[in-house]
Coordinates of C-alpha atoms in Angstrom, one line a residue:
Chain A
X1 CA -27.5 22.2 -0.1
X2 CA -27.5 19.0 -1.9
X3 CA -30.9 18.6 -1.8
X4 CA -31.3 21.9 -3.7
X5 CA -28.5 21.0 -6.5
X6 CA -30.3 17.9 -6.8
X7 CA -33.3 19.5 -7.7
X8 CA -32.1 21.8 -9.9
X9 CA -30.1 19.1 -12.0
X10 CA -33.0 17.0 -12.0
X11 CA -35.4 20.1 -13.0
X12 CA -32.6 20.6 -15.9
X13 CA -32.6 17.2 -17.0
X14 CA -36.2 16.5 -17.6
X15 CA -36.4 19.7 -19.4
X16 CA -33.0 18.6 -21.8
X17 CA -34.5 15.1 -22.1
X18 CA -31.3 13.7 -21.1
X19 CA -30.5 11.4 -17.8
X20 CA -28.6 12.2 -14.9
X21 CA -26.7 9.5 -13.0
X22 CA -26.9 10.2 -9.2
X23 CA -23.0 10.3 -9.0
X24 CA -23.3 13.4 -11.2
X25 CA -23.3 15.2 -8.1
X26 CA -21.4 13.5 -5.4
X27 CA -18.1 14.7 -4.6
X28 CA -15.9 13.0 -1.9
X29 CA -15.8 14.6 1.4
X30 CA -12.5 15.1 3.8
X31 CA -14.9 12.9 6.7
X32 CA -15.5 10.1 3.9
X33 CA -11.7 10.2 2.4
X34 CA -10.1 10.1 6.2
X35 CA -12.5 7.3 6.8
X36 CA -11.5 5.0 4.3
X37 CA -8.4 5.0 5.4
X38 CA -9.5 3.6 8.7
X39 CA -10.2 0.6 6.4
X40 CA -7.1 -0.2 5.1
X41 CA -7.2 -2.2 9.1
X42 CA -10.4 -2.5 9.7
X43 CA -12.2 -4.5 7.3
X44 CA -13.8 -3.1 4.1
X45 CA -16.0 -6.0 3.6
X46 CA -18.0 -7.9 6.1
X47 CA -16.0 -9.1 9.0
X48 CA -13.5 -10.7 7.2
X49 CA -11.4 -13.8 7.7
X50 CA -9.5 -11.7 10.0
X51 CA -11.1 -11.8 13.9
X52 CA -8.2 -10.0 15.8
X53 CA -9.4 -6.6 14.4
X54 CA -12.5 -5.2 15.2
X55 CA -14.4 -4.6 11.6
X56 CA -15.6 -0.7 11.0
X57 CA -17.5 -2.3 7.6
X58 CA -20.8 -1.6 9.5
X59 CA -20.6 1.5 10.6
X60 CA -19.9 2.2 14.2
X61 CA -22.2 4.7 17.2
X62 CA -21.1 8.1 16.9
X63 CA -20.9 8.9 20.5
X64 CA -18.8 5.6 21.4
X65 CA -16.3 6.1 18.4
X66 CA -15.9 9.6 19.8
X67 CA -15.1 8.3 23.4
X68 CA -12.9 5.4 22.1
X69 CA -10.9 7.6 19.9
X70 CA -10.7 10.3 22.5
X71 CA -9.4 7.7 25.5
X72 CA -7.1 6.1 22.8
X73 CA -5.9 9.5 22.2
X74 CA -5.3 10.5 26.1
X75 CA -4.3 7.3 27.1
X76 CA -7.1 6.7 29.0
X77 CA -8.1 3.4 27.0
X78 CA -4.7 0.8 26.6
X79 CA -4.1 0.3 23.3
X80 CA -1.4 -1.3 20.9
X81 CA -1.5 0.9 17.8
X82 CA -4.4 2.7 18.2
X83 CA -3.0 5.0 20.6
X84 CA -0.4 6.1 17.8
X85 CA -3.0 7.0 15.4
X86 CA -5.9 8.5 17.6
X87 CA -3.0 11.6 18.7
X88 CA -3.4 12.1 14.7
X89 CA -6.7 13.6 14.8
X90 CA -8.5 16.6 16.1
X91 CA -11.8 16.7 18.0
X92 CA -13.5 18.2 14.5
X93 CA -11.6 15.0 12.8
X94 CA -12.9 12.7 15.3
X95 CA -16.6 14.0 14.7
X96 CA -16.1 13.5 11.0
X97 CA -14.9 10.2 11.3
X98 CA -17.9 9.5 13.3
X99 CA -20.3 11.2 11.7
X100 CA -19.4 8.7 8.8
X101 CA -19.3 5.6 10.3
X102 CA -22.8 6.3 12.2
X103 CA -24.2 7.1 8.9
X104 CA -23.3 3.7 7.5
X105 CA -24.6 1.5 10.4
Chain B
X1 CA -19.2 2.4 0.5
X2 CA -21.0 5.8 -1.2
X3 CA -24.1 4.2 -1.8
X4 CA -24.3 3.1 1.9
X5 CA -23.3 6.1 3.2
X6 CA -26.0 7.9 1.0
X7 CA -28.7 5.5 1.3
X8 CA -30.1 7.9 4.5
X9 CA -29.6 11.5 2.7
X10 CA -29.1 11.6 -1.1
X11 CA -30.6 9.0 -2.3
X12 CA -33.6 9.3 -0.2
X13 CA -34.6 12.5 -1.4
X14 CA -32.7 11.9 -4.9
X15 CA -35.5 9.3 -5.5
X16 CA -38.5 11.7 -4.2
X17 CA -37.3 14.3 -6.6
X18 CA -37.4 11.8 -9.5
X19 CA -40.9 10.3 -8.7
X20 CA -42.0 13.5 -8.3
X21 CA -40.6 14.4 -11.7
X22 CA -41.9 11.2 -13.6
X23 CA -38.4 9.9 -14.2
X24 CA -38.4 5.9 -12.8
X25 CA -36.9 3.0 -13.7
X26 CA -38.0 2.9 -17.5
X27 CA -36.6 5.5 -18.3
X28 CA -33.2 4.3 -16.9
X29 CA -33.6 1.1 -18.2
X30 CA -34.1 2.8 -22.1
X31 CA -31.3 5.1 -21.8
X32 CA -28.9 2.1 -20.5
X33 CA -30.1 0.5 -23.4
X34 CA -29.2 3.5 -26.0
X35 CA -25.7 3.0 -24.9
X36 CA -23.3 1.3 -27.2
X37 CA -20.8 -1.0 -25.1
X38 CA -17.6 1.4 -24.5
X39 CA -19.3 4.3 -26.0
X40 CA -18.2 7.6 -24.0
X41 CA -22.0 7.9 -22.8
X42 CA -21.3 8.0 -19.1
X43 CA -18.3 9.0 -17.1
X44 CA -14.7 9.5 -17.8
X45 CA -12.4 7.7 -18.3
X46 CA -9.6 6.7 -16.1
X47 CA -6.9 4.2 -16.6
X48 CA -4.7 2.8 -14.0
X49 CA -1.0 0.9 -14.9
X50 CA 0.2 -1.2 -12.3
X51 CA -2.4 -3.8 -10.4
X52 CA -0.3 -3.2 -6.8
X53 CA -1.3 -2.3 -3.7
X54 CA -1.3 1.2 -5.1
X55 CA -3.0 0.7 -8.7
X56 CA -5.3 -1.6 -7.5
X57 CA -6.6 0.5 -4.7
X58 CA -7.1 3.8 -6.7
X59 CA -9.3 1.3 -9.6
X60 CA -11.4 0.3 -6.5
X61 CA -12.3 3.4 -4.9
X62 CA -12.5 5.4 -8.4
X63 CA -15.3 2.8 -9.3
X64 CA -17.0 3.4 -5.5
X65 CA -16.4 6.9 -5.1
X66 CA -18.0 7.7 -8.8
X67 CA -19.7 4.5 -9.6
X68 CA -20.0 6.5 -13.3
X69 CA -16.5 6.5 -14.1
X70 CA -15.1 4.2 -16.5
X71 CA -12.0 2.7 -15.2
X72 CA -9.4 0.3 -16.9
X73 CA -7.0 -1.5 -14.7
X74 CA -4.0 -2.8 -17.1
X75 CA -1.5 -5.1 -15.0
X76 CA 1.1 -8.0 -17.2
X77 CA 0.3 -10.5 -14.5
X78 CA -2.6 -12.5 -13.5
X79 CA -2.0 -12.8 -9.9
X80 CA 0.1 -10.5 -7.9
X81 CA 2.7 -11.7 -4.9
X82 CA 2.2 -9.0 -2.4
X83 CA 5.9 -8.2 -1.2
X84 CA 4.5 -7.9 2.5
X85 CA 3.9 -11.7 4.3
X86 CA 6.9 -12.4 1.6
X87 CA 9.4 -12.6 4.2
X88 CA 6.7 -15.0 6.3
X89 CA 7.3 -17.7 3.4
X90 CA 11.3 -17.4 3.7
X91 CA 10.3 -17.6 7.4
X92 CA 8.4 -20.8 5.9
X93 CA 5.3 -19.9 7.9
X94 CA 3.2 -19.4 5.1
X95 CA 3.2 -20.7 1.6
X96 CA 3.5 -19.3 -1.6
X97 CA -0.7 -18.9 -2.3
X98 CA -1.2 -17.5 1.4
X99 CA 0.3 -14.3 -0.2
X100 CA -1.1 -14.0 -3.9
X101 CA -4.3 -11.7 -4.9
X102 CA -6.4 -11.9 -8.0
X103 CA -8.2 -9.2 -10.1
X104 CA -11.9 -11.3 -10.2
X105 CA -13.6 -9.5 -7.6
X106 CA -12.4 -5.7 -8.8
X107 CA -13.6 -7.2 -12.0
X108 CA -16.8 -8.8 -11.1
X109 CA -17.6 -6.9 -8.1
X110 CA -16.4 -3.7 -8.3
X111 CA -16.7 -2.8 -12.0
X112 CA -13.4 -2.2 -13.0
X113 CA -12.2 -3.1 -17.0
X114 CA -9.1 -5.2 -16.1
X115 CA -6.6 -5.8 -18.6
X116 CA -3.8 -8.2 -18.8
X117 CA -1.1 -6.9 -21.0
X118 CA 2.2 -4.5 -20.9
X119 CA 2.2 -1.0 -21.2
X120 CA 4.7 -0.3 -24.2
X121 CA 3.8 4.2 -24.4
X122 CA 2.3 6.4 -23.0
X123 CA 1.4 9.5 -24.6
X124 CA 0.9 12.3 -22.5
X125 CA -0.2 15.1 -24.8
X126 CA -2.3 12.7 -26.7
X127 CA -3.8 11.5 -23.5
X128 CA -3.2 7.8 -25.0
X129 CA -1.7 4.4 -23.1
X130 CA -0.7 2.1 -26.1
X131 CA -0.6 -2.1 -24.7
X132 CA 2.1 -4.5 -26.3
X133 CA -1.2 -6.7 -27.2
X134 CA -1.6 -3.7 -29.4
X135 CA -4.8 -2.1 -27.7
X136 CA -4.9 1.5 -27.9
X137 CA -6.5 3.3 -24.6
X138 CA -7.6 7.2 -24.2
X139 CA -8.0 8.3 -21.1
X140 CA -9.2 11.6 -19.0
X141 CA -6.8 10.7 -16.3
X142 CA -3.8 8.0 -16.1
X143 CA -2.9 7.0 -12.7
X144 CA 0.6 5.3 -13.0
X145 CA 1.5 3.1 -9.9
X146 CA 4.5 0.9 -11.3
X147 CA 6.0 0.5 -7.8
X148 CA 10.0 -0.5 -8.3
X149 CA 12.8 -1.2 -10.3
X150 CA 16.5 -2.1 -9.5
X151 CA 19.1 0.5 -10.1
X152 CA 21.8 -1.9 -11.8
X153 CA 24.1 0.9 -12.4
X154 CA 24.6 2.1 -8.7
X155 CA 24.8 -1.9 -7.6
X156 CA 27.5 -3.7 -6.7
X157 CA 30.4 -4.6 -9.2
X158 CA 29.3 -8.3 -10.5
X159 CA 25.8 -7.5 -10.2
X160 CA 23.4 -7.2 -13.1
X161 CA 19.6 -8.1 -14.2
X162 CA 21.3 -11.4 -15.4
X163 CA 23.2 -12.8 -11.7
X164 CA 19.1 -12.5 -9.5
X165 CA 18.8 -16.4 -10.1
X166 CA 22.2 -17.0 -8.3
X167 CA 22.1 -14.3 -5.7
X168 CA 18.2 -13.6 -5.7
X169 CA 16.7 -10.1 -4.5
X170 CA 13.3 -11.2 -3.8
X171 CA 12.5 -7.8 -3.7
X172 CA 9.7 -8.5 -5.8
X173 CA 7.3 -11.0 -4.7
X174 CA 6.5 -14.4 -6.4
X175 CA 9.3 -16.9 -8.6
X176 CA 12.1 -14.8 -6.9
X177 CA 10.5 -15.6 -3.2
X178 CA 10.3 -19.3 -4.1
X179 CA 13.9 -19.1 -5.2
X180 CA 15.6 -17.8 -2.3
X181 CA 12.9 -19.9 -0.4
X182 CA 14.9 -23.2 -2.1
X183 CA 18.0 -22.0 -1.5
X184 CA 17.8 -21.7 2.4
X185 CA 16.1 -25.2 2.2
X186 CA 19.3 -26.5 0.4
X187 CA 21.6 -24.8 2.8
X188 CA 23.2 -27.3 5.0
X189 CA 22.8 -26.4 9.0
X190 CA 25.8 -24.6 10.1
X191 CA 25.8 -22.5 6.7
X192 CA 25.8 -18.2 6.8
X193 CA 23.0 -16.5 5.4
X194 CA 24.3 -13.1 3.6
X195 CA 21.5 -10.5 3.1
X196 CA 23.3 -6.8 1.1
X197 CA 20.6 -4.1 2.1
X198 CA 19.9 -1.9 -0.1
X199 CA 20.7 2.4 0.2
X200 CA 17.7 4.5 0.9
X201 CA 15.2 5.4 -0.6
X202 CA 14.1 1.3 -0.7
X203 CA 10.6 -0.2 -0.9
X204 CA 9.8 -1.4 2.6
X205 CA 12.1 0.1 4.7
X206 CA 11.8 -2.6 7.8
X207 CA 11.9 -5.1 4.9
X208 CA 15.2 -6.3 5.4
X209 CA 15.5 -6.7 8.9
X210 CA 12.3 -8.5 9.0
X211 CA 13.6 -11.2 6.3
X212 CA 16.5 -11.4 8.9
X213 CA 14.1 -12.1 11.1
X214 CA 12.0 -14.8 9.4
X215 CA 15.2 -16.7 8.3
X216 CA 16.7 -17.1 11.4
X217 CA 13.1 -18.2 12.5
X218 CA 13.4 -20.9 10.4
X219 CA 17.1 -21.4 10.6
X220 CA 16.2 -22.2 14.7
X221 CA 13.9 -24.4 13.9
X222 CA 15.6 -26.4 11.5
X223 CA 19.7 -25.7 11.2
X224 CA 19.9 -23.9 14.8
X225 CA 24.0 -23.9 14.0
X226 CA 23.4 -21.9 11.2
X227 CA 24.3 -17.9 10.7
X228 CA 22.4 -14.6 9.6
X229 CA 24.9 -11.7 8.3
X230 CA 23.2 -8.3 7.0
X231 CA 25.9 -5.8 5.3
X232 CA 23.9 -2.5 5.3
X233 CA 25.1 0.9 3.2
X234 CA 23.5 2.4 6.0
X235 CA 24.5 3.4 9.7
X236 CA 20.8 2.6 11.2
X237 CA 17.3 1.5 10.0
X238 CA 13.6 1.3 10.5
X239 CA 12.4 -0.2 14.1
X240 CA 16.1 -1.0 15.2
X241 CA 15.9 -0.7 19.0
X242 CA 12.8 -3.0 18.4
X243 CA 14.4 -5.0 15.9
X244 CA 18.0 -5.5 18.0
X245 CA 16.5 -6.4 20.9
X246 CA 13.7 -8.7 19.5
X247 CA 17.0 -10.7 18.0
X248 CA 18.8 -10.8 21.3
X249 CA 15.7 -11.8 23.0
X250 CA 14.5 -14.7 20.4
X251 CA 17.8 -15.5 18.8
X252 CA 20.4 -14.8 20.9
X253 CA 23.9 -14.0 18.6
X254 CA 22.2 -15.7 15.5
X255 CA 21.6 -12.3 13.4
X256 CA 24.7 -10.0 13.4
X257 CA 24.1 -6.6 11.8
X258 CA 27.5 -4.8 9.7
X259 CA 26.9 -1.2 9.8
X260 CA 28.6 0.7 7.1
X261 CA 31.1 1.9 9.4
X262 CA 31.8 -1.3 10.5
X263 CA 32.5 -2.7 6.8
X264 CA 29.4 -3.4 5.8
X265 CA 29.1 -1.2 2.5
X266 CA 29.4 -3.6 0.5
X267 CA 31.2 -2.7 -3.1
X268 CA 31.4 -5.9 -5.4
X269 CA 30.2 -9.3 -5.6
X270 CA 31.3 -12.9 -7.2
X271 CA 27.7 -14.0 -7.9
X272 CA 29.0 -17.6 -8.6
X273 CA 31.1 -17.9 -5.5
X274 CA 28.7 -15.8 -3.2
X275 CA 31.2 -13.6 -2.2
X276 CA 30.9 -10.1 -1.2
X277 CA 33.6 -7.8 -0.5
X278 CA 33.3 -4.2 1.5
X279 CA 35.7 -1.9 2.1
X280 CA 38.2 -1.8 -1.1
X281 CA 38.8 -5.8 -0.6
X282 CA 39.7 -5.4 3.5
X283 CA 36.8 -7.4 4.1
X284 CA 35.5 -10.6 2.0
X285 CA 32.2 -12.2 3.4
X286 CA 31.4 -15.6 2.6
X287 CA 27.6 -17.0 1.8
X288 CA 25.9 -20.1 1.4
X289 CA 23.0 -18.1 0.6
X290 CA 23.5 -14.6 -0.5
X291 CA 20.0 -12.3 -0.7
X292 CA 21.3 -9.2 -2.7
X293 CA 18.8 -6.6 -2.7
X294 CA 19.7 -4.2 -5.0
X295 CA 19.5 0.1 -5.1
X296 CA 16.2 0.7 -6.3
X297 CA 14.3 3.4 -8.6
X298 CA 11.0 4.1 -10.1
X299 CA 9.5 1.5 -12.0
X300 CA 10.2 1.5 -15.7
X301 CA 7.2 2.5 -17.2
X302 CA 7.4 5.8 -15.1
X303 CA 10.9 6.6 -16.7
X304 CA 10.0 5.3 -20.1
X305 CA 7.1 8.1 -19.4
X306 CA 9.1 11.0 -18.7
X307 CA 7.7 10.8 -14.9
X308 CA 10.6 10.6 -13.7
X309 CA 13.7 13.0 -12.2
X310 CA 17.4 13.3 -11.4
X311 CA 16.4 11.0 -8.2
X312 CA 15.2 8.2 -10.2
X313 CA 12.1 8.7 -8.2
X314 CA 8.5 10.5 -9.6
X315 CA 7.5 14.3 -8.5
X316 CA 3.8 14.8 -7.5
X317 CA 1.8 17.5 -6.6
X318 CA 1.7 16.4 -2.8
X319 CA -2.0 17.0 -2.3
X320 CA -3.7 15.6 -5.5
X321 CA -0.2 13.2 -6.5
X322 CA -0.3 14.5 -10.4
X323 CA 2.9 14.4 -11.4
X324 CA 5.1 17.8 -11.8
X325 CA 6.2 17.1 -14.8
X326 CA 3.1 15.8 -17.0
X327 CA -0.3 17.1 -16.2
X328 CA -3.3 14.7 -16.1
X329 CA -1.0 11.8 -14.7
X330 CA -0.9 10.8 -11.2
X331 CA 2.3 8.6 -9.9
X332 CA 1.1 7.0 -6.4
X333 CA 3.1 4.0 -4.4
X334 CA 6.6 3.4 -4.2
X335 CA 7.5 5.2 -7.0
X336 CA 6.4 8.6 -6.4
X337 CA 8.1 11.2 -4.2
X338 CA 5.5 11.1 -1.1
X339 CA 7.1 13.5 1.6
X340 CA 7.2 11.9 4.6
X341 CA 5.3 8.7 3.4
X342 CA 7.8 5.5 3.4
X343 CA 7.8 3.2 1.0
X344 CA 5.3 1.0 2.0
X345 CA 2.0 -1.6 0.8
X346 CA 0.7 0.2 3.2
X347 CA 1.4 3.9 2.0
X348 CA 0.3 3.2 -1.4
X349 CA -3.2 1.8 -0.3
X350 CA -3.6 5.4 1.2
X351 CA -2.6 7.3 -1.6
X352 CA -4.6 5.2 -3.9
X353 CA -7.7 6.3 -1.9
X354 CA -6.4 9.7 -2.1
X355 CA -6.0 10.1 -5.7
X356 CA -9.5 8.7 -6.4
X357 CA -10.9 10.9 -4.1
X358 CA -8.5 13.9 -6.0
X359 CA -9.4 12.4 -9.6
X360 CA -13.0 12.6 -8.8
X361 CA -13.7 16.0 -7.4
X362 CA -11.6 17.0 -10.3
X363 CA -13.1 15.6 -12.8
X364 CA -16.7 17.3 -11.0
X365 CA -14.9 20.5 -11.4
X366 CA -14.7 20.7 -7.4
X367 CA -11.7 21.1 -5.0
X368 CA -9.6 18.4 -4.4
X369 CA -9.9 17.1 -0.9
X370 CA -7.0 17.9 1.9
X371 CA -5.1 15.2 2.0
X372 CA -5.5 12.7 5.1
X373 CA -3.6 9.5 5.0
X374 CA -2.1 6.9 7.3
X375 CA 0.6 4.1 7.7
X376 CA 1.4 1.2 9.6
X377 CA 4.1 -1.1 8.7
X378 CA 4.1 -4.5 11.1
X379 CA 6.8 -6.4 11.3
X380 CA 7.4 -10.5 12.8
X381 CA 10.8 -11.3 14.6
X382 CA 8.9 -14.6 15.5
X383 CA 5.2 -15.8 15.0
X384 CA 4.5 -14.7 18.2
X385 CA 6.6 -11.4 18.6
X386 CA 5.5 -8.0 16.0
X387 CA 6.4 -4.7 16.1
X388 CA 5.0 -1.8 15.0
X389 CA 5.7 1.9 13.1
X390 CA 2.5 3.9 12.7
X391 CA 2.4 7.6 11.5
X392 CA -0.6 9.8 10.5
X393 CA 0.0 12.0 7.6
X394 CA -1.2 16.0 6.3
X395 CA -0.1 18.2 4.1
X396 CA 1.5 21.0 6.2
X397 CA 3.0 23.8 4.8
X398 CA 3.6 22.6 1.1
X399 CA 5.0 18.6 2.1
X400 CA 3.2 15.7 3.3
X401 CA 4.3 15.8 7.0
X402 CA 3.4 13.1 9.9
X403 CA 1.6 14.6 12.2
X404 CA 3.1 15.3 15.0
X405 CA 2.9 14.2 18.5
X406 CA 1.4 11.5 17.4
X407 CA 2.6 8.1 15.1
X408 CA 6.1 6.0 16.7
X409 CA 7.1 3.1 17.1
X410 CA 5.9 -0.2 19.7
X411 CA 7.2 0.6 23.0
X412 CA 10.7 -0.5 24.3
X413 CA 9.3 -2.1 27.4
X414 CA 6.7 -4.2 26.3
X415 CA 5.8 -7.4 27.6
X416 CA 5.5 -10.8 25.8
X417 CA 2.0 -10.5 25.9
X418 CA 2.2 -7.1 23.6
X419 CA 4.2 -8.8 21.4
X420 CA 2.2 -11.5 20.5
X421 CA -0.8 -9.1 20.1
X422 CA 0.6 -7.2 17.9
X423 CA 2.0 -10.3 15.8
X424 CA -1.2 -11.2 15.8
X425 CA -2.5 -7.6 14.4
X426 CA 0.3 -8.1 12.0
X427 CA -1.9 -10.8 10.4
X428 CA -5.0 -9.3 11.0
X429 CA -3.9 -6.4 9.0
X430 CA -2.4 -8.3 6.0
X431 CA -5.9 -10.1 5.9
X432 CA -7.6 -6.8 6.2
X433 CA -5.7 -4.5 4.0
X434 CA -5.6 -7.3 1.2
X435 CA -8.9 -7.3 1.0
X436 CA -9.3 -3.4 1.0
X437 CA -7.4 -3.7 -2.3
X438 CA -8.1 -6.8 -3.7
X439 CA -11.3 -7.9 -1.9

């Protein structure tokens, strides 16, 4: 659907002589929004000077964020904090999150 | 970061699309070059007032969310005292530059226009923030994050803006820190530590107990005869069971808490003989060191703005945080009316990525996104003992709500071992969530 938008602004643009900045069309997401707020602990940039908490700033696998979150989430995985924050999100919630941070590995 | 997150999908195909259309880099290159510096070429405009944990935060993510947008971050001061890791330094655990932040990277990095100067109007009809260097700015959208002011008229008798150098708040971080710093450093061993808490609503609510906390850290390290007293308006606070036991545990009857009830409301002060006195003169408390930390409000360029209510406090649309009363300004951070948020560093770093992501879909003409946003607040008894309140937040049925089942507090039982782990997360996070703002 993007891909199509693109195109037509694009199409438009050439055609009006003017430029089109790529942000023109982006528009943030409810998996991109609830994944920044994952950052606030785990390391926007780099690995920080911070080594206690694991840094998310690379992206993370899919599949493992989805079991980690989901044995935080039912106790399965001991936790300090993380257990109090997994029960917070839904399986969709959880696929968001992880599709996000797979896409920025 | 967008452009990471795009570099597999949109820009991929954004960059077939343009090759395939004959637009490249020279084309780019000449229309950057047809733009006049601060000409109204590219995106809107957005200014930001306050360079806190909230203000600073939305000027980030505005800038990575819309990399087009034009944002202007105006804050008095050059360096900001983050209030959290304050206590740390009255714990004398950390000095006075482990806890400051500067504006270079947002600057330098992350594009944003920072300005040093004072807010002296803002017109919100006009769409216009006036500066005391007299700058004008316009702007599309004005987030206002101003964080708190002291409510002198509901303080104590003998209080005022003019008694904080004798009986210091340090509610605000920096010169005031270092102050009541000095004073417990001056206090001879054996001497009583007096802390007033302040009434809710309050910026950080485990704030207080915390400071308790840190002082009698350093009181049993150095002047282990020595007392801590808090008088509290109120009849419980944030982390208590934690908090209580933690003292008993590490401090054994150092820190003794007044409930209300108990004659802790206190009613006046003598700022010169650090006396406080509760219950119509029955009780009179006497200080060496007296931390008065006063009832607290929105900060005053909100109510100079008109953002403000009865409550002292800012209304917001709880899913995008523009204010209720005029459109095109958001209030985030400890001066807007959040729900179920707290008052917290941590709060307003989530509702500054919030409102970006609200000003930019807006802005696009597209829905705002449903609000998601989280809190911790991690607090030290001892450098090797945190605690911990979490919470998820939604909006849910017109308020932002915790979500529940999920969110609490540390566990009652824990061991040592959890304790320390968490102190140690407590650091981790300041390190981390500083430089989500700052960094």
């Amino acid at each position: 659907m993007k891909y199509t938008k693109l195109a037509a602004v694009a199409l438009t643009a050439t055609l009006g002589g003017l430029m089109v900045s790529q942000s023109a069309l982006a528009e943030v997401t409810r998996g991109e929004l609830m994944a920044q707020t994952c950052m606030a602990c785990h390391g926007s940039v780099g690995t920080g000077p911070d080594a206690t908490i694991p840094s998310l700033s690379r992206g993370f696998p899919r599949d493992l964020m989805i079991q980690n979150m989901r044995a935080f989430r039912d106790g399965t995985r001991a936790a300090t904090v993380m257990d109090r924050h997994a029960t917070g999100y839904t399986d969709e919630e959880i696929q968001l999150l992880a599709d996000y941070f797979d896409a920025r590995r | 970061m967008r452009d990471a997150e795009g570099a597999t999908t949109m820009t991929i195909s954004r960059r077939h699309f343009l090759k395939a259309l004959g637009i490249g880099g020279a084309a780019s290159a000449l229309a950057a070059c047809a733009q006049m510096p601060g000409e109204r070429t590219r995106g809107a405009h957005v200014v930001v007032v306050g360079g806190g944990s909230g203000g600073a935060t939305a000027a980030k993510y505005l800038r990575r969310f819309d990399p087009d947008l034009r944002v202007t971050l105006v804050e008095p001061n050059a360096t900001y005292h983050t209030c959290y890791g304050s206590n740390w330094v009255l714990g004398g655990i950390r000095q006075m530059d482990g806890i400051v932040q500067t504006y270079g990277t947002l600057r330098d990095i992350h594009g944003v226009n920072v300005i040093q100067d004072t807010v002296t109007g803002i017109d919100a009809d006009a769409r216009k923030v006036t500066l005391a260097g007299g700058q004008t700015l316009d702007y599309d959208r004005l987030v206002v994050s101003p964080g708190i002011d002291f409510n002198w008229e509901a303080a104590a008798h003998g209080t005022s803006a003019n008694t904080v150098e004798q009986i210091p708040h340090a509610w605000k971080a920096g010169p005031q820190t270092a102050l009541l710093r000095r004073q417990l450093e001056a206090m001879p061993d054996g001497g009583v530590f007096v802390m007033v808490a302040p009434p809710n609503p309050f910026r950080c609510p485990p704030g207080p107990y915390e400071r308790a906390s840190m002082v009698a850290h350093y009181f049993k390290t150095h002047k282990p005869r020595s007392k801590v007293l808090i008088l509290d308006v109120k009849e419980r606070f944030s982390k208590q069971g934690l908090f209580m036991a933690g003292w008993k545990e590490n401090y054994g009857d150092m820190i003794e808490w007044v409930s209300a009830n108990d004659g802790g409301m206190v009613q006046s002060i003598n700022p010169t003989q650090k006396i406080a006195v509760s219950d119509g003169g029955l009780n009179r408390f006497n200080a060496d060191v007296l931390n008065y930390i006063p009832p607290q409000k929105a900060g005053q360029v909100a109510h100079d703005a008109g953002l403000t209510n009865e409550s002292g406090w800012c209304p917001v649309n709880q899913v995008t945080f523009e204010s209720s009363i005029h459109p095109g300004i958001h209030v985030i951070g400890d001066a807007s009316i959040a729900g179920a948020m707290p008052k917290s560093g941590h709060s307003a770093n989530s509702q500054g990525k919030l409102v970006a992501a609200a000003i930019v879909n807006t802005l696009k003409g597209r829905d705002p996104v449903a609000p998601s946003m989280v809190n911790t607040c991690y607090s030290l008894i001892t450098p090797d003992w945190g605690i911990s309140v979490a919470a998820v937040y939604r909006f849910d049925d017109g308020s932002i709500k915790g979500v529940e089942g999920a969110g609490g507090v540390s566990p009652a039982d824990a061991d040592r071992n959890f304790r320390m782990l968490e102190a140690n997360y407590t650091r981790g996070w300041y390190d981390s969530i500083t430089t989500d703002i700052w960094g």
